[in-house]
Tab-separated table of C-alpha atoms and ligand atoms in Angstrom:
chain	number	residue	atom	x	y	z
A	1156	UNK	CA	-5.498	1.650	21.891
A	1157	UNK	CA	-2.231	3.215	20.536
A	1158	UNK	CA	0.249	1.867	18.493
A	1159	UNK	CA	3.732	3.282	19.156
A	1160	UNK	CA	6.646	2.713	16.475
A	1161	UNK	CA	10.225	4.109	16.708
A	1162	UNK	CA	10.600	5.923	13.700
A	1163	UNK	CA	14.645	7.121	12.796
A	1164	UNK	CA	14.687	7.471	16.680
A	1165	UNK	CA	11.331	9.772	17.108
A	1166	UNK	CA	8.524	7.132	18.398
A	1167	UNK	CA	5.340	8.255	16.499
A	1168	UNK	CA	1.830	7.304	18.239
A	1169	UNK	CA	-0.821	6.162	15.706
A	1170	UNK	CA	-3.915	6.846	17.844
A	1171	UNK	CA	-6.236	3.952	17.276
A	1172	UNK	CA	-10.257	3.754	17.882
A	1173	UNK	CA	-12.428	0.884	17.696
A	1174	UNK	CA	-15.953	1.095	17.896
A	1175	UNK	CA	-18.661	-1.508	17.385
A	1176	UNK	CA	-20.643	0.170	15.005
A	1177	UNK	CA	-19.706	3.011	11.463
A	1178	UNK	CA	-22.266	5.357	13.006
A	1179	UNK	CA	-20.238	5.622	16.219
A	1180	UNK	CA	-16.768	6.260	13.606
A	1181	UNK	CA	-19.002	8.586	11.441
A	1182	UNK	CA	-19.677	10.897	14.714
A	1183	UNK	CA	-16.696	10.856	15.956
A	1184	UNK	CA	-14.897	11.985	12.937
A	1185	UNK	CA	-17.368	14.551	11.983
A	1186	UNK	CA	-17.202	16.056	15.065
A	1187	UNK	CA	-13.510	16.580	14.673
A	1188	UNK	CA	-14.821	18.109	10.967
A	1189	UNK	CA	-17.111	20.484	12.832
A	1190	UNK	CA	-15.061	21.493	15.371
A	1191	UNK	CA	-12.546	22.783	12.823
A	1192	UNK	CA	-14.770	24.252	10.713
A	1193	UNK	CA	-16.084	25.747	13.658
A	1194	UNK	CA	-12.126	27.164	14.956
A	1195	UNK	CA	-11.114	27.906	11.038
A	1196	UNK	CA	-13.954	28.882	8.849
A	1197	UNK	CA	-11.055	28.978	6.008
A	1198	UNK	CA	-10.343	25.121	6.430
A	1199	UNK	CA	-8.497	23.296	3.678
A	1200	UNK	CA	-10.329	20.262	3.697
A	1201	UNK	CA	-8.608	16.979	2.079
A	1202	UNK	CA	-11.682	14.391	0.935
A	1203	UNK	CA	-12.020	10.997	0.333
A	1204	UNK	CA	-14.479	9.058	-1.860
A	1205	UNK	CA	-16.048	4.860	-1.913
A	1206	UNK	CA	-17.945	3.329	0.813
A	1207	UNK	CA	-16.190	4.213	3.684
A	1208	UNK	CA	-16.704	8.187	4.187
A	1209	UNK	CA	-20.315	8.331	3.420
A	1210	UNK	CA	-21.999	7.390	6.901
A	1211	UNK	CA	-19.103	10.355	8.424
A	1212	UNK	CA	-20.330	12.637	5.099
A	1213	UNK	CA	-23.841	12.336	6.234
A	1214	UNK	CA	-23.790	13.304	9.880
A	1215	UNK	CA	-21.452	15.933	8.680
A	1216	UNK	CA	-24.158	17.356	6.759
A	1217	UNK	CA	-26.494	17.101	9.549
A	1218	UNK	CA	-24.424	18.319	12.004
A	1219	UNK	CA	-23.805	22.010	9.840
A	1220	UNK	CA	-27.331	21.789	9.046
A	1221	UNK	CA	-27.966	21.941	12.647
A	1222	UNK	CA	-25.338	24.698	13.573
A	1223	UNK	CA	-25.709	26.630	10.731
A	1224	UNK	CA	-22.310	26.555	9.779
A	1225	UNK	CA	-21.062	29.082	7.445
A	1226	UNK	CA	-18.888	26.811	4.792
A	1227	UNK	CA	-18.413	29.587	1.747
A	1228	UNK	CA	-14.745	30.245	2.691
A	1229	UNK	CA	-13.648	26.640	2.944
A	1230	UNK	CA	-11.749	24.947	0.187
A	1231	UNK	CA	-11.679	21.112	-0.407
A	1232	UNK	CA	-8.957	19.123	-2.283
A	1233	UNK	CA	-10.254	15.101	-3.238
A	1234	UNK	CA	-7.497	12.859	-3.013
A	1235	UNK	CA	-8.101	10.832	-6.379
A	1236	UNK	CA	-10.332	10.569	-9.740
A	1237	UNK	CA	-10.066	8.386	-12.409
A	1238	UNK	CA	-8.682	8.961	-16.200
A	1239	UNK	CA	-10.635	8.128	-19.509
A	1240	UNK	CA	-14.201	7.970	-17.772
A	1241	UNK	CA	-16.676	7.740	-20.100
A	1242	UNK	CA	-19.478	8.203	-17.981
A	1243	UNK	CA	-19.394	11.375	-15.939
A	1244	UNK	CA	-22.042	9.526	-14.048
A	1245	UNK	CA	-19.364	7.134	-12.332
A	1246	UNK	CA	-16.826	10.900	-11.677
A	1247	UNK	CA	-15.569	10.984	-7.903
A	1248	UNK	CA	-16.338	14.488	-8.534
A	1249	UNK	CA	-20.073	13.667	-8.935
A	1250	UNK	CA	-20.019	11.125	-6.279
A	1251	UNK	CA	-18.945	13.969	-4.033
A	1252	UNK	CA	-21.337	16.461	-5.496
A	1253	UNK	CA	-24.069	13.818	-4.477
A	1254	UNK	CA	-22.647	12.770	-0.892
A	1255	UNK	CA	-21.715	16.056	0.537
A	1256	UNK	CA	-20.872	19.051	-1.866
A	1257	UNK	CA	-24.774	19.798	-3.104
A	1258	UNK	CA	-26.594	19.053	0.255
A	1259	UNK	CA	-24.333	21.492	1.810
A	1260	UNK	CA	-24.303	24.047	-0.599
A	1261	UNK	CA	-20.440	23.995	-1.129
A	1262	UNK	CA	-19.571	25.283	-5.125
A	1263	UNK	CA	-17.506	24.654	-8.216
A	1264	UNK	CA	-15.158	27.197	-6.992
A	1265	UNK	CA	-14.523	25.726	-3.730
A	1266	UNK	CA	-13.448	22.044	-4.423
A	1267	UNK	CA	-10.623	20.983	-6.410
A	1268	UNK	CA	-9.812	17.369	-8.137
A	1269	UNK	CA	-6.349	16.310	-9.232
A	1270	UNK	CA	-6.489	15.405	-13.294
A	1271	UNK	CA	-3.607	14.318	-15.590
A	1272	UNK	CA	-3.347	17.932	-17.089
A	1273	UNK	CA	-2.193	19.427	-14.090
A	1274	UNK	CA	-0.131	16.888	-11.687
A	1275	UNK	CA	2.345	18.720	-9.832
A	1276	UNK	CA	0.480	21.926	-10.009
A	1277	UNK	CA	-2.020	20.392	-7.406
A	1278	UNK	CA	0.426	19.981	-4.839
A	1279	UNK	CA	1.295	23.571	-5.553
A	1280	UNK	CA	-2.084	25.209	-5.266
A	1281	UNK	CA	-2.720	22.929	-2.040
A	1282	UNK	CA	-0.065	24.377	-0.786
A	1283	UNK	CA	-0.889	28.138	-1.811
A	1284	UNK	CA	-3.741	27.609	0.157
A	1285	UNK	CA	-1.557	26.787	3.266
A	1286	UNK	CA	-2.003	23.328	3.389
A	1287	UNK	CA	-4.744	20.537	4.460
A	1288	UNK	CA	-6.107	21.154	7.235
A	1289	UNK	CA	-8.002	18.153	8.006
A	1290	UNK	CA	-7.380	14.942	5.502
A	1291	UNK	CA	-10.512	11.585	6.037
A	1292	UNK	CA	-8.737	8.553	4.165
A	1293	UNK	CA	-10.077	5.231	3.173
A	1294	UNK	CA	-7.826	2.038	3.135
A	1295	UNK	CA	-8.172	-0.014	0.243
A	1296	UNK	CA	-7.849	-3.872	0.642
A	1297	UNK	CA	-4.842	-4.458	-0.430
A	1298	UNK	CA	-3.442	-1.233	1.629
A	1299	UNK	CA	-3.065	1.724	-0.796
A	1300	UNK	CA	-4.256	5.328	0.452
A	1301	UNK	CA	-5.898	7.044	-2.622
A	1302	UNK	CA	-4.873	5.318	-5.244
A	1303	UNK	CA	-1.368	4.804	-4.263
A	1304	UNK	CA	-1.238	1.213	-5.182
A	1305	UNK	CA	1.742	-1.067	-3.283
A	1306	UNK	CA	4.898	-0.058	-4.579
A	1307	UNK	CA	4.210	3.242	-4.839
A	1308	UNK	CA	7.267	5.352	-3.589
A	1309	UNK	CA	7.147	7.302	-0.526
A	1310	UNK	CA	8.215	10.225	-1.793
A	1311	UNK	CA	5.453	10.191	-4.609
A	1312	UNK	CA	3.621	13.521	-5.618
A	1313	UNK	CA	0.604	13.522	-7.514
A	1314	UNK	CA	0.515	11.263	-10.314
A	1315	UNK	CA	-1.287	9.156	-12.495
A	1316	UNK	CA	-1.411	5.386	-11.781
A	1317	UNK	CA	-2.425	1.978	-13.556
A	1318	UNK	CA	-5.030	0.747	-11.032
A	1319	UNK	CA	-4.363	-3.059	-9.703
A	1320	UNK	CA	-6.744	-5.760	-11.108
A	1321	UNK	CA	-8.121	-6.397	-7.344
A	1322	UNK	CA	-8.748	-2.468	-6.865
A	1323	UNK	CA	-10.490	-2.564	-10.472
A	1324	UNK	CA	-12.436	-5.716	-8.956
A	1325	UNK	CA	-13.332	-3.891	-5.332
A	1326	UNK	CA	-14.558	-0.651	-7.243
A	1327	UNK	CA	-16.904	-2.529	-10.187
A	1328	UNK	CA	-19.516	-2.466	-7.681
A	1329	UNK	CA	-20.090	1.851	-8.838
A	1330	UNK	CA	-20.424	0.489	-12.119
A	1331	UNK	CA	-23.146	-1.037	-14.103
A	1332	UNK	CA	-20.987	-3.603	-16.178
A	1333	UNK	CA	-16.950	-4.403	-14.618
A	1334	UNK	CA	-15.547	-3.213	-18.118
A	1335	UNK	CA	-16.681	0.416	-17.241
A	1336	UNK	CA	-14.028	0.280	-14.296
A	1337	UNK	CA	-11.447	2.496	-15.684
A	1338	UNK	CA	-7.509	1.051	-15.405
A	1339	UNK	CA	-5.956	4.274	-14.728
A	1340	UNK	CA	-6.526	7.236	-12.406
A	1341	UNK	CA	-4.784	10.049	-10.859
A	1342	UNK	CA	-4.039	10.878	-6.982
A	1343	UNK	CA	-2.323	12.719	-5.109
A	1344	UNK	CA	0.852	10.707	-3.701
A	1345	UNK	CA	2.137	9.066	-0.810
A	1346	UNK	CA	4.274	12.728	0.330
A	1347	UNK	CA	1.669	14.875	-0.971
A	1348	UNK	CA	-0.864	12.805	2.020
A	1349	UNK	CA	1.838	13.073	4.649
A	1350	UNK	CA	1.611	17.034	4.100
A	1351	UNK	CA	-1.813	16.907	5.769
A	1352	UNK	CA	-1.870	18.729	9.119
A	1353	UNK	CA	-4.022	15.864	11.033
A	1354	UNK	CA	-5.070	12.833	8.868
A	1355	UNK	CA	-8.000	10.387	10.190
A	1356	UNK	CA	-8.015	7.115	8.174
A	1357	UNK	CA	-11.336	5.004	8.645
A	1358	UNK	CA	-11.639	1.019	8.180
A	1359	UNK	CA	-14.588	-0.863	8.638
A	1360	UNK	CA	-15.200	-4.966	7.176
A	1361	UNK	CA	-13.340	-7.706	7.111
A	1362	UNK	CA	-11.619	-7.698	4.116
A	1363	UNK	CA	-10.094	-4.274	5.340
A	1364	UNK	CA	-8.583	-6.780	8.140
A	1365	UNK	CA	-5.064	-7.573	6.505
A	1366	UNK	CA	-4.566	-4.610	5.301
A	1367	UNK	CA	-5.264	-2.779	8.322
A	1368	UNK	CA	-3.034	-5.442	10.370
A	1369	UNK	CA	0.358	-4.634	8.102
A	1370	UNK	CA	-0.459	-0.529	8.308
A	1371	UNK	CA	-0.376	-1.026	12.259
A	1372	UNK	CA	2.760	-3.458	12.566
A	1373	UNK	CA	5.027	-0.677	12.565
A	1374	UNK	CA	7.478	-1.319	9.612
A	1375	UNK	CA	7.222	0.913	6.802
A	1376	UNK	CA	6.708	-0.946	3.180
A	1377	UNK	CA	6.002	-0.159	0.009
A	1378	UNK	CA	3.973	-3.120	-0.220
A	1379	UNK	CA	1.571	-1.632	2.807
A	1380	UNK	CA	1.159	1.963	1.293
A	1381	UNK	CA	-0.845	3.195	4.357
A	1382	UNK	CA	2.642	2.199	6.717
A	1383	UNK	CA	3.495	5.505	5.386
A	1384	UNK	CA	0.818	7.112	8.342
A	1385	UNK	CA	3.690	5.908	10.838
A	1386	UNK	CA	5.906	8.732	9.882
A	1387	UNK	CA	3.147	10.871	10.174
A	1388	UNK	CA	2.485	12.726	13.906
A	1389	UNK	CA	-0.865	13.621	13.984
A	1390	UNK	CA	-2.987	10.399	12.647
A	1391	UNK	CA	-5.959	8.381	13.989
A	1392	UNK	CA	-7.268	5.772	12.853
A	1393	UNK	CA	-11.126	4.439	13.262
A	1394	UNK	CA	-11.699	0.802	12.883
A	1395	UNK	CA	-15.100	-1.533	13.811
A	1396	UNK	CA	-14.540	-4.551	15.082
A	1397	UNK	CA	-14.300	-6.452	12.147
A	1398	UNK	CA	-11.541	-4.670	10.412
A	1399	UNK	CA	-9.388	-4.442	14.008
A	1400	UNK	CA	-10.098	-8.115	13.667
A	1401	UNK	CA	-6.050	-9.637	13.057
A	1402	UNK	CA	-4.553	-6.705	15.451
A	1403	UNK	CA	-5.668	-8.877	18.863
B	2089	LIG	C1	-11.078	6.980	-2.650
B	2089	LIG	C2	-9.796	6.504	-2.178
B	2089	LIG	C3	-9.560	5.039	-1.946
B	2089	LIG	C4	-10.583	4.428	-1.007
B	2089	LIG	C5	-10.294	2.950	-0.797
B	2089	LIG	C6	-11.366	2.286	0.041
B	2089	LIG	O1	-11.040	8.376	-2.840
B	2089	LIG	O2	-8.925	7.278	-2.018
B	2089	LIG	O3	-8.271	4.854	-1.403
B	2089	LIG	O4	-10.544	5.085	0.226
B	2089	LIG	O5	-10.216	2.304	-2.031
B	2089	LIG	O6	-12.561	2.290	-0.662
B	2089	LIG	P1	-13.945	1.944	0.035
B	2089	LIG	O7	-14.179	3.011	1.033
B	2089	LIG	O8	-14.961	1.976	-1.064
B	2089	LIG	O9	-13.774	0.603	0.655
């Protein structure tokens, strides 16, 4: 399936791929990960953190287990972490540590997290380093990318952000009691995505559904933060059958 949107006169194909099951997504999109790790050992990887990337961050593992991928020249920029944590336990830095970064052997050195210190100098030192390569996005209920909540300006750069109650209320399922979820967090914006190279944006469940639905229709609005992927040329996006649920 592809969706194709006229865009100030350029028509922009989102290629779309539903599959009946997240193992099926999670091999398809780490094979695009290990075939350009294979083609660019000095990759600029952008990551993503929550439920959706882990099945994709496991065969990844597996699959440059298996090859015996040499990963000590890539670089890896997350897309988000919160502000004020006071548990380093509940850190997207050690979620990724856990999912991907230890099992694969990939150091301090290499990855890179936005925080509230630095801002604008992440976009810069993503850039220095020539760019992502290869951005995996999630797509939160209520449509933000990151944690580019709706409203969020299209031009935005990395910035900090008060989370919305219903993304507070999706994420209190990392932590042990709902006050824990922190209300503020830093990502990298809306223009600071769009940089990415190729983008692949992955949506599995139901209540991914709507949002998924108003990313697709093909008008651009604040109040659907992922719309932003239709200005975007090189995007796919992996759904299961339950979150491509509203496009038939
Ligand atoms: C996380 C991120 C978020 C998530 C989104 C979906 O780094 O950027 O936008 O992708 O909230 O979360 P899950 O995958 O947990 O449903």
């Amino acid at each position: 399936m592809t969706t194709i949107h006229e865009n100030k006169g350029i028509f922009i194909y989102m290629q779309v791929i539903i599959k009946r099951t997240t193992a099926e997504i999670a091999d398809l999109v780490s094979e695009k990960f290990v075939s350009l790790l294979e083609k660019k050992p000095k990759a600029v990887l952008g990551l993503a953190t929550g439920s959706t990337p882990i099945a994709t961050y496991e065969a990844l593992i597996n699959k440059i287990k298996a090859k015996n991928l040499p990963l000590e020249d890539v670089k890896t920029f997350n897309l988000d972490e919160y502000v004020g944590l006071e548990k380093e336990k509940y850190s997207y830095r050690t979620f990724m540590e856990e999912n991907l970064f230890s099992p694969l052997g990939i150091s301090s050195s290499q990855v890179h997290f936005p925080s509230e210190k630095t801002l604008s100098a992440y976009d810069e030192q993503i850039a220095a380093y020539g760019g992502i390569d290869l951005q995996i996005l999630g797509i939160g209920s209520n449509g933000h990318i990151a944690f580019n909540e709706p409203g969020t300006p299209f031009e935005s750069k990395t910035h900090v952000v008060k989370l919305e109650e219903s993304t507070r209320d999706d994420n209190a399922r990392f932590f042990d009691t709902p006050e824990e979820v922190p209300t503020h967090a830093v990502t990298m914006g809306l223009a600071t995505i769009l940089q990415a190279k190729e983008i692949v944006l992955i949506a599995t469940g139901t209540n991914k559904q709507e949002a998924v639905r108003q990313m697709l229709s093909g008008v651009n609005s604040l109040n659907c933060p992922a719309s932003i992927l239709n200005q975007h040329p090189h995007v796919t996006v992996y759904l299961d059958e339950e979150a491509a649920g509203k496009l038939y």
